[in-house]
Tab-separated table of C-alpha atoms and ligand atoms in Angstrom:
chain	number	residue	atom	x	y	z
A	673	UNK	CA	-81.407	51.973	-68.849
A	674	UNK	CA	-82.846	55.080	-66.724
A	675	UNK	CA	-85.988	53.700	-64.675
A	676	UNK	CA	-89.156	55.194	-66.427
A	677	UNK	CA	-91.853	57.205	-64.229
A	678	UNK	CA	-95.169	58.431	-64.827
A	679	UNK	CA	-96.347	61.514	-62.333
A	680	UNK	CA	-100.228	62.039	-63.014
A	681	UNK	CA	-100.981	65.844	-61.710
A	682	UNK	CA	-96.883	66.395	-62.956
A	683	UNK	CA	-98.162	70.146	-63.125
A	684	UNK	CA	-99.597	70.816	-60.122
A	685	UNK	CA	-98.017	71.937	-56.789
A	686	UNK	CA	-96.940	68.318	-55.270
A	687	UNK	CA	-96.220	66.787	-58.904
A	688	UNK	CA	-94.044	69.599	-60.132
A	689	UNK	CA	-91.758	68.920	-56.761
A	690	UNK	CA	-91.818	65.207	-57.636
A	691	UNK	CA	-90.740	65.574	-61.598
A	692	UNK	CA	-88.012	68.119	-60.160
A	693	UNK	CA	-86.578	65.718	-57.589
A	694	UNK	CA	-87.260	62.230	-59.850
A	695	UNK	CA	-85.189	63.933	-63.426
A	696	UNK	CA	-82.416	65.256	-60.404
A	697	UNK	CA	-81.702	61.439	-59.775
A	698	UNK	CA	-81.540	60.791	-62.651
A	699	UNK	CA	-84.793	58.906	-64.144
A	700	UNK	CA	-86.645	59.466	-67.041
A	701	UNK	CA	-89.813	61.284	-66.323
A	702	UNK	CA	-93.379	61.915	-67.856
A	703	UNK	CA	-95.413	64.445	-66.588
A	704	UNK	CA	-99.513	63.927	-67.280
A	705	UNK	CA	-101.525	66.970	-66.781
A	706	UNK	CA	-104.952	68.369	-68.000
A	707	UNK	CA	-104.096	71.378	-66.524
A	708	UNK	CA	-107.395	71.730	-64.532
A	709	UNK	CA	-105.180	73.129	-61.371
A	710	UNK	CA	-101.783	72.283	-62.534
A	711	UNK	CA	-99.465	74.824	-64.698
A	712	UNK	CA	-96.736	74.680	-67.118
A	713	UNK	CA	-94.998	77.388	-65.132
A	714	UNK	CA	-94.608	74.960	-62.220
A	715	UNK	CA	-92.175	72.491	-64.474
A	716	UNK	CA	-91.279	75.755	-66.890
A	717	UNK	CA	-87.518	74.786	-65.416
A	718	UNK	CA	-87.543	70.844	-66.738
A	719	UNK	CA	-89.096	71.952	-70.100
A	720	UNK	CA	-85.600	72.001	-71.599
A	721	UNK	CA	-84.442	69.103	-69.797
A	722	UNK	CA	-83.755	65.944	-72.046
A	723	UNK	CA	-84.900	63.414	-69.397
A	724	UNK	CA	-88.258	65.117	-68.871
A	725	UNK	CA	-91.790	65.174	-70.869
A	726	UNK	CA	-94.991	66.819	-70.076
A	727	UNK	CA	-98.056	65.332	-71.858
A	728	UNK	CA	-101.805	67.178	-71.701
A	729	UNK	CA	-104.105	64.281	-70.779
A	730	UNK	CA	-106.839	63.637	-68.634
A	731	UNK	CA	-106.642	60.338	-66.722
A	732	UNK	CA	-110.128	59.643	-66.675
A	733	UNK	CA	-109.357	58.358	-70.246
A	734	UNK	CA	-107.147	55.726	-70.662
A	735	UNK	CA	-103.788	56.352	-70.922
A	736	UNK	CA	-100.555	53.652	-73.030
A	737	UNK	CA	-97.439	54.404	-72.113
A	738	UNK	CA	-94.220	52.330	-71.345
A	739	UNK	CA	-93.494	53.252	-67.213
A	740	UNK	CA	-91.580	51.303	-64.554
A	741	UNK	CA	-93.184	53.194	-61.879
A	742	UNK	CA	-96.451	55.591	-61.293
A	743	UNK	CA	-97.286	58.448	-58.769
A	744	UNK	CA	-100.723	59.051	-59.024
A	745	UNK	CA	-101.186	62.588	-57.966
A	746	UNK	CA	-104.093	63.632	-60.307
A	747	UNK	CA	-106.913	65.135	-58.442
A	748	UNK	CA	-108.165	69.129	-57.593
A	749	UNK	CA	-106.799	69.244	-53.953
A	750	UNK	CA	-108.352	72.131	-52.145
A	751	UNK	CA	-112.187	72.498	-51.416
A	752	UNK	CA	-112.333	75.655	-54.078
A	753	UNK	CA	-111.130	73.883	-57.136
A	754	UNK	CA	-112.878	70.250	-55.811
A	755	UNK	CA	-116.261	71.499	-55.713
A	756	UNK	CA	-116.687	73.385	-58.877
A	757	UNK	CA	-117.071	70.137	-60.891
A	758	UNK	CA	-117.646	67.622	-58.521
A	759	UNK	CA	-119.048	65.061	-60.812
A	760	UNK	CA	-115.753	65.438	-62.867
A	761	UNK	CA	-113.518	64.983	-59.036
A	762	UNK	CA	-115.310	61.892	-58.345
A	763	UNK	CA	-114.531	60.576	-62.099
A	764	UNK	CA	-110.785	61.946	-62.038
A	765	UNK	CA	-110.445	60.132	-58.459
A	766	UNK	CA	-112.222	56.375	-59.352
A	767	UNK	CA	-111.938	56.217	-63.185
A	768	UNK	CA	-108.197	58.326	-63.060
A	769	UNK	CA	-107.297	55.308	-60.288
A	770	UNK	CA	-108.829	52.467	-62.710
A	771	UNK	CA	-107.108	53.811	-65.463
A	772	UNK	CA	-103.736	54.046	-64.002
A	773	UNK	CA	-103.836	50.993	-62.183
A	774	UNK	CA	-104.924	48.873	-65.571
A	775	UNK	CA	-102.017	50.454	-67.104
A	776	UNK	CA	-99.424	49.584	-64.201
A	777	UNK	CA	-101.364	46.279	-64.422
A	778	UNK	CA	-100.647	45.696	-68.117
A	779	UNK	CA	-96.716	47.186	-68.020
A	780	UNK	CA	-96.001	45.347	-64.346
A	781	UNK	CA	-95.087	48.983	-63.241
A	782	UNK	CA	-95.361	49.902	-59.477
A	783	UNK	CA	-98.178	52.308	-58.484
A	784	UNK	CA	-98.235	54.901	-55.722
A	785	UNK	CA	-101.695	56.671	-54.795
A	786	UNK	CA	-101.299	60.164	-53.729
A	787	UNK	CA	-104.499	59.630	-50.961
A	788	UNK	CA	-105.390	62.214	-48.042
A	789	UNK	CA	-106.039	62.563	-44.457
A	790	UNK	CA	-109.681	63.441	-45.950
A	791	UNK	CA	-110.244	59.593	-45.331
A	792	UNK	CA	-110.712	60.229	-41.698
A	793	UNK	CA	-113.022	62.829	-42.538
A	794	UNK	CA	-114.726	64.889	-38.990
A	795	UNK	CA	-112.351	62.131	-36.615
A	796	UNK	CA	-112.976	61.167	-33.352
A	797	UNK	CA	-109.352	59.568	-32.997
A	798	UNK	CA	-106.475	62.640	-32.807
A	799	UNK	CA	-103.969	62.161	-33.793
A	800	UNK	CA	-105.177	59.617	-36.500
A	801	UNK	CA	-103.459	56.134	-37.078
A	802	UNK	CA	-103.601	54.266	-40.390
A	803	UNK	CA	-105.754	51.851	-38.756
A	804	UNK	CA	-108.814	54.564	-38.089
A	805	UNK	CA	-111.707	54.265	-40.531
A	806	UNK	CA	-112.960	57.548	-40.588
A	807	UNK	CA	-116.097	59.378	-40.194
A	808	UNK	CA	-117.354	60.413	-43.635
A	809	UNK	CA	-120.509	61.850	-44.482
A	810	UNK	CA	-120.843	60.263	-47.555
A	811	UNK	CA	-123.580	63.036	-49.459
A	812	UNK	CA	-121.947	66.459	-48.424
A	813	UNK	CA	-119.902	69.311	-50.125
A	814	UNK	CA	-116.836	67.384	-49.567
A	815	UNK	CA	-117.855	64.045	-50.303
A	816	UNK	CA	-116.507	63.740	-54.061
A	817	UNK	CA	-113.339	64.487	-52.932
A	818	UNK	CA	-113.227	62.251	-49.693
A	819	UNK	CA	-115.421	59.362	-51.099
A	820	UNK	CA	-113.552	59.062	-54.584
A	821	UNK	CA	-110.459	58.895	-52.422
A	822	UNK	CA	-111.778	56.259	-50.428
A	823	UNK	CA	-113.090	54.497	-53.496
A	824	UNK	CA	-109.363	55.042	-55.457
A	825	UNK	CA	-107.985	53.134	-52.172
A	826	UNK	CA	-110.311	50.152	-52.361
A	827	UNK	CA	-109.625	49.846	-55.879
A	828	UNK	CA	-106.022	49.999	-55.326
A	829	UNK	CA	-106.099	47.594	-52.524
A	830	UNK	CA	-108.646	44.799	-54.908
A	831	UNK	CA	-106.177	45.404	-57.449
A	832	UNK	CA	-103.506	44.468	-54.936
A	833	UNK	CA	-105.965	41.291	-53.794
A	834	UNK	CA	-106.745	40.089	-56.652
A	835	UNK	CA	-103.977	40.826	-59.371
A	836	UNK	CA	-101.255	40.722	-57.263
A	837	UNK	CA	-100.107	44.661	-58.343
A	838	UNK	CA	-97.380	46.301	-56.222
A	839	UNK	CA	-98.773	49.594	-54.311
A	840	UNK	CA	-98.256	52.014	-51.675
A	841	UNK	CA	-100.883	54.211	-50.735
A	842	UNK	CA	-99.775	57.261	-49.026
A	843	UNK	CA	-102.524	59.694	-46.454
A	844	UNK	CA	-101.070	63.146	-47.072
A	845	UNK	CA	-101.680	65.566	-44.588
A	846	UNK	CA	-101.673	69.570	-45.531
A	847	UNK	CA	-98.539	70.527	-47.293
A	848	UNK	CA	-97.689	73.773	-48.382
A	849	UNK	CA	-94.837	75.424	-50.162
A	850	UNK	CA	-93.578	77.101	-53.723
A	851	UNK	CA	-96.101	76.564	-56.633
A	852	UNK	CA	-99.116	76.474	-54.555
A	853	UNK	CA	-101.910	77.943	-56.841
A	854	UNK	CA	-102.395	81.326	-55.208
A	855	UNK	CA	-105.900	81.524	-54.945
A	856	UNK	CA	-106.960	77.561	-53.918
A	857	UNK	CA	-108.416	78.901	-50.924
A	858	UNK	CA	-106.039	77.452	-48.415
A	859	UNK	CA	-104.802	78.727	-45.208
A	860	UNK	CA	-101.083	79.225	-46.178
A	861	UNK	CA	-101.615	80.495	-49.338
A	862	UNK	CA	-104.226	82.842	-48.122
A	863	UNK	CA	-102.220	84.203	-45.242
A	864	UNK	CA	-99.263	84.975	-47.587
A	865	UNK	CA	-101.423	86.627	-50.513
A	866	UNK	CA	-103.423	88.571	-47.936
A	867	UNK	CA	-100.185	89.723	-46.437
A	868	UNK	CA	-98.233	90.537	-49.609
A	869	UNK	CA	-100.778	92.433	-50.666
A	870	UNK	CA	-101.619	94.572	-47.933
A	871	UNK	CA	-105.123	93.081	-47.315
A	872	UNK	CA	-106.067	91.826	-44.304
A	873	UNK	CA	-105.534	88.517	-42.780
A	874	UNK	CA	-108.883	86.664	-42.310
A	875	UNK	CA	-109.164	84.041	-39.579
A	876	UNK	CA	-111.939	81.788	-39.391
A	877	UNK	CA	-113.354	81.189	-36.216
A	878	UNK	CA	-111.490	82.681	-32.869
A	879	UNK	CA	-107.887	81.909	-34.327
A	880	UNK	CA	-107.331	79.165	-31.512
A	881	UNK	CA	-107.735	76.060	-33.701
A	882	UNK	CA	-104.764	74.039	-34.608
A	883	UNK	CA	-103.215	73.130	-37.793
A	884	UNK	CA	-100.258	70.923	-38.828
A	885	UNK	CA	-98.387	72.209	-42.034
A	886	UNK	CA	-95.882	70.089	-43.836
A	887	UNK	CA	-93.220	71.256	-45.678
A	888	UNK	CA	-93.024	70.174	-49.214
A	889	UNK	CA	-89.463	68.565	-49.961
A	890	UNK	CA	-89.656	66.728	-46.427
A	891	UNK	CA	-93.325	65.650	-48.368
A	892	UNK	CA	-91.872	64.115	-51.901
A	893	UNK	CA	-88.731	63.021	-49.475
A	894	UNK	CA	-91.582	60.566	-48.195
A	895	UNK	CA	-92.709	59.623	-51.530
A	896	UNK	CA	-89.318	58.276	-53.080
A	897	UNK	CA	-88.423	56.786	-49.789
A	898	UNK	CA	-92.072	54.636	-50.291
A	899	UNK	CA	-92.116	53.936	-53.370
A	900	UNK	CA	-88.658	52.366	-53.092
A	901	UNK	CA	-90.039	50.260	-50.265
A	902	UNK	CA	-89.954	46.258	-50.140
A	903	UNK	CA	-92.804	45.047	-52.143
A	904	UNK	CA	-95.156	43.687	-48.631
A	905	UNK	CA	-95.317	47.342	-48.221
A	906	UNK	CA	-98.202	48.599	-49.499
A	907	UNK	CA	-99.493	51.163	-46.883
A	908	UNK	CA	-101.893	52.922	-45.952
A	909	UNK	CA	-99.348	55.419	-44.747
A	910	UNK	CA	-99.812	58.637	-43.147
A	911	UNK	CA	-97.203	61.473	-44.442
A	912	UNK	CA	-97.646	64.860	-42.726
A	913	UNK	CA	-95.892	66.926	-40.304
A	914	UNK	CA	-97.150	65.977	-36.611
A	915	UNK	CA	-96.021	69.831	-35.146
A	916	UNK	CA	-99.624	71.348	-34.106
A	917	UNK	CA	-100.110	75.505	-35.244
A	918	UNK	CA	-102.750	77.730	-33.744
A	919	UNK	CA	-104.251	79.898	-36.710
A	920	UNK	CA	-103.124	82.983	-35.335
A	921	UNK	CA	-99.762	81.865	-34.652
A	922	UNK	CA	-99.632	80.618	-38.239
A	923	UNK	CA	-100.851	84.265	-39.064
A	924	UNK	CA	-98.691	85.899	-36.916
A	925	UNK	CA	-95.500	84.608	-38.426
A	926	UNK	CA	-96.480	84.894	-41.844
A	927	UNK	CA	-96.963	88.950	-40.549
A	928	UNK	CA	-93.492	88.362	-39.481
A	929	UNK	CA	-92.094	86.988	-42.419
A	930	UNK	CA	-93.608	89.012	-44.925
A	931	UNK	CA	-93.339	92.479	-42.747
A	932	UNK	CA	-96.961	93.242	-43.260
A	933	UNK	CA	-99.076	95.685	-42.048
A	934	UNK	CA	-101.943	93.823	-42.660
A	935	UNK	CA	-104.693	93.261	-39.897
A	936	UNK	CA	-105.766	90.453	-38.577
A	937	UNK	CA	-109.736	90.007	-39.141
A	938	UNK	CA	-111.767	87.210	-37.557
A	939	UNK	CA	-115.225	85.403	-39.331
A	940	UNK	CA	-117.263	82.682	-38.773
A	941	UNK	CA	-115.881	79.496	-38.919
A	942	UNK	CA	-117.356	77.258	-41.828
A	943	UNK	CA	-119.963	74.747	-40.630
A	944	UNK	CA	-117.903	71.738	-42.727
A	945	UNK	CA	-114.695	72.694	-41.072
A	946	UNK	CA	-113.094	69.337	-39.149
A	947	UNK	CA	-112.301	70.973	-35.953
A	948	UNK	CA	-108.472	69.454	-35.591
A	949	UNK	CA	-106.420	67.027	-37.576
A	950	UNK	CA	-103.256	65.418	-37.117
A	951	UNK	CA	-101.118	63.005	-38.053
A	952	UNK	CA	-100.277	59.805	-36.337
A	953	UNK	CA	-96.679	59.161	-38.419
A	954	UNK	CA	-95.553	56.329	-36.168
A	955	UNK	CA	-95.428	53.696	-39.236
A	956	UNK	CA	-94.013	56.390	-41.381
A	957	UNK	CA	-90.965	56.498	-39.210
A	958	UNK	CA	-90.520	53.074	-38.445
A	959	UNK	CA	-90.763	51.960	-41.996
A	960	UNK	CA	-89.339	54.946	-43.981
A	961	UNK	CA	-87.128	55.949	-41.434
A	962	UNK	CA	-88.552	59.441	-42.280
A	963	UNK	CA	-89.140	62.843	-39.847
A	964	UNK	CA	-90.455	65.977	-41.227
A	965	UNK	CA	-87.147	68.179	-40.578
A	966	UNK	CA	-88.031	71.625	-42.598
A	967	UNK	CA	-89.080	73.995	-39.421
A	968	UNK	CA	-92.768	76.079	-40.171
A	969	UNK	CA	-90.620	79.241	-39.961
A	970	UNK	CA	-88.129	78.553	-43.027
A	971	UNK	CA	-90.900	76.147	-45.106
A	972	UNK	CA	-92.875	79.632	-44.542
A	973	UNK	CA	-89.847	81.512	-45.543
A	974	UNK	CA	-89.522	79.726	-49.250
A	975	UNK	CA	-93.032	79.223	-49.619
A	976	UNK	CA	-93.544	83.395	-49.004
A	977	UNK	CA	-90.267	83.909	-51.624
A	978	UNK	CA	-91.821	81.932	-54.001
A	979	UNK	CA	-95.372	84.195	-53.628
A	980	UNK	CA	-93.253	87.334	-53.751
A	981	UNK	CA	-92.149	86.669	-57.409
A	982	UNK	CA	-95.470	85.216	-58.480
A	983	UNK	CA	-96.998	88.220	-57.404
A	984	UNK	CA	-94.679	90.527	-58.898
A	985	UNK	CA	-94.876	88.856	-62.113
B	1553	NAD	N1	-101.292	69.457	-51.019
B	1553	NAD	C1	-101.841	68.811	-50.024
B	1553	NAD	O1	-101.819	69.303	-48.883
B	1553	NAD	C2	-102.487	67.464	-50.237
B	1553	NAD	C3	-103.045	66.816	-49.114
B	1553	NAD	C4	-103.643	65.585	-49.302
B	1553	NAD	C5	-103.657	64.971	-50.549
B	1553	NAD	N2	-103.114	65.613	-51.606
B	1553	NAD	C6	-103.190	64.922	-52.915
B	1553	NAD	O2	-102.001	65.087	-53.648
B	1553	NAD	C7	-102.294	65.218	-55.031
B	1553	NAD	C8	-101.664	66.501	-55.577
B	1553	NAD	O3	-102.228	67.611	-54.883
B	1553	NAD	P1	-101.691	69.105	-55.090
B	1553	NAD	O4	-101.755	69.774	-53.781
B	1553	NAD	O5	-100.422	69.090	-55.838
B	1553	NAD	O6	-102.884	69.706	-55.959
B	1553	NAD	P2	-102.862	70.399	-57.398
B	1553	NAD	O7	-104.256	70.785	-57.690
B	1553	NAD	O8	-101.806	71.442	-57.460
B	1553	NAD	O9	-102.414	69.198	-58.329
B	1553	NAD	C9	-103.283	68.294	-58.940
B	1553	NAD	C10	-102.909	68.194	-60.410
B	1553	NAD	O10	-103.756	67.228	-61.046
B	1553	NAD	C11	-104.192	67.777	-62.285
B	1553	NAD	N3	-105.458	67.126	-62.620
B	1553	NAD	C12	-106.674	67.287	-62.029
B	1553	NAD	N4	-107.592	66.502	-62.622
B	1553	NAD	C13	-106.940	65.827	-63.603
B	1553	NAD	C14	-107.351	64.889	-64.574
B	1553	NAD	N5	-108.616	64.457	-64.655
B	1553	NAD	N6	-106.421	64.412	-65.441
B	1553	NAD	C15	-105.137	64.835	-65.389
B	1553	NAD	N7	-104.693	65.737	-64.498
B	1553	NAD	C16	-105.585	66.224	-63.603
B	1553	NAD	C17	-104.310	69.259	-62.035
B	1553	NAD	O11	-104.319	70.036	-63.209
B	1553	NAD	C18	-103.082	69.507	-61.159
B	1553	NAD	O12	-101.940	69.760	-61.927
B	1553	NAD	C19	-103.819	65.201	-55.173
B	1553	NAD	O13	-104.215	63.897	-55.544
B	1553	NAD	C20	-104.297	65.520	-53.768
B	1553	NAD	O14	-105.534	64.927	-53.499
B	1553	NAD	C21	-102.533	66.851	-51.486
């Protein structure tokens, strides 16, 4: 019999990638959404698909269903869709993580918790290894987000302790590619949608701060390679793509790419802004035997594709 999955956030931009790739070899998956973020578009191309069901739930309630394995991906990801509700991001975070680890406790089913590099919070440590604690402030703008991340990853590592449940817990650094919502307020998206439509290209701050940018499939390549991992490995384990971006090189090739007039316009930088981040993805390499390989200029290439249609639609 076909291995069973669960993908909490199946809609969204990472989870859509993951059903894709999981019914392509071959497993049975079920896609949980509320659709808070997440689309039906995004998976409109496994809706016909035997081997693949989407479900509209939100995993702050309780959830029965008969899985062999979980991805836990549900969760706003970008600072515009986390802070609207941010009561509801905490909730989705710690009661979406107790819910879906009581359920992979009562069906034995391995877990996997889609985490961030939001742990580290403003770091003092670049690049940051898995064994940094972070500096969070624990009562800002960003906190639901970061805190009910850091609270999902305690609760997955007691439930580990104490019930003996089989996790991995994966850091994901920024990612970026086709089914990105086009107005979450990130830098790739932005860039793109500025430049497709002719507007310009706002930088924050004097362009010279760094960014790394991982390609999607090289992303949910990590995932499967993890969750398949011997059981002592549980994580924490940073996924990202190490290769460091200026913001106006980013913006320049996206100009490039998209053969846009558009100027480039410079504003304040945001006062919550962490000035650098980057991943350490030492362990990643050693124990998934996994390198980003997707270069920034064809990731930006698909990703920009992808936008083109979406916009003309
Ligand atoms: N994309 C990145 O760069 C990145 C970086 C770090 C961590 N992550 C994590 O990866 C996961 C997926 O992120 P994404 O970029 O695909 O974001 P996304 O917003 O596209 O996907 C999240 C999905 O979860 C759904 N969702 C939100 N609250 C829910 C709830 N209470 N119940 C059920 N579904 C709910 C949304 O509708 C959406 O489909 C998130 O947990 C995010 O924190 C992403």
């Amino acid at each position: 019999m076909e291995k069973r999955v669960l993908v909490t956030g199946g809609a969204g931009f990472l989870g859509s990638h993951l059903c894709a790739r999981l019914v392509k070899e071959g497993y049975e998956v079920l896609g949980v959404d509320n659709f808070y973020t997440g689309r039906r578009r995004n998976v409109a191309s496994l809706m016909t698909n035997p081997a693949f069901e989407l479900m509209r739930h939100d995993v702050t309630f309780p959830l029965y269903v008969e899985v062999d394995e979980i991805y836990n991906l549900a969760c706003p990801a970008s600072p515009i869709h986390y802070q609207f509700d941010p009561v509801q991001t905490t909730k989705t975070s710690v009661h979406g993580a107790i819910n879906m680890l009581g359920l992979a406790k009562r069906v034995k089913a391995k877990i996997l918790q889609a985490s961030t590099s939001e742990i580290y919070g403003d770091p003092s440590v670049h690049p940051q290894p898995e064994s940094y604690w972070g500096n969070v402030n624990p009562i800002g703008t960003r906190s639901c987000y970061d805190e009910g991340k850091r609270c999902a990853e305690t609760l997955f590592f007691d439930y580990h302790r104490q019930h003996g449940l089989k996790i991995k817990v994966a850091r994901i650094f920024n990612t970026y590619g086709p089914n990105m919502h086009p107005h979450d307020g990130r830098v790739v998206s932005n860039f793109i949608v500025q430049a497709l439509s002719g507007n310009p290209i706002t930088i924050y701050g004097d362009g010279s701060q760094t960014r790394s940018f991982c390609y999607v499939d090289d992303l949910i390549e990590a995932f499967t390679r993890l969750m398949a991992t011997d059981d002592a490995i549980t994580g924490p384990i940073n996924l990202g793509n190490p290769n460091e971006f200026s913001m106006l090189e980013l913006a320049e090739e996206v100009r490039r790419i998209t053969s846009s007039k558009s100027n480039i316009v410079f504003k304040p930088l945001p006062s919550d802004d962490p000035a650098q981040r980057q991943p350490d993805i030492r362990l990643a390499k050693q124990l998934l035997n996994w390198t980003p390989t997707v270069s920034l200029r064809d990731g930006l290439e698909r990703t920009v594709d992808y936008f083109r249609r979406r916009l003309a639609d």
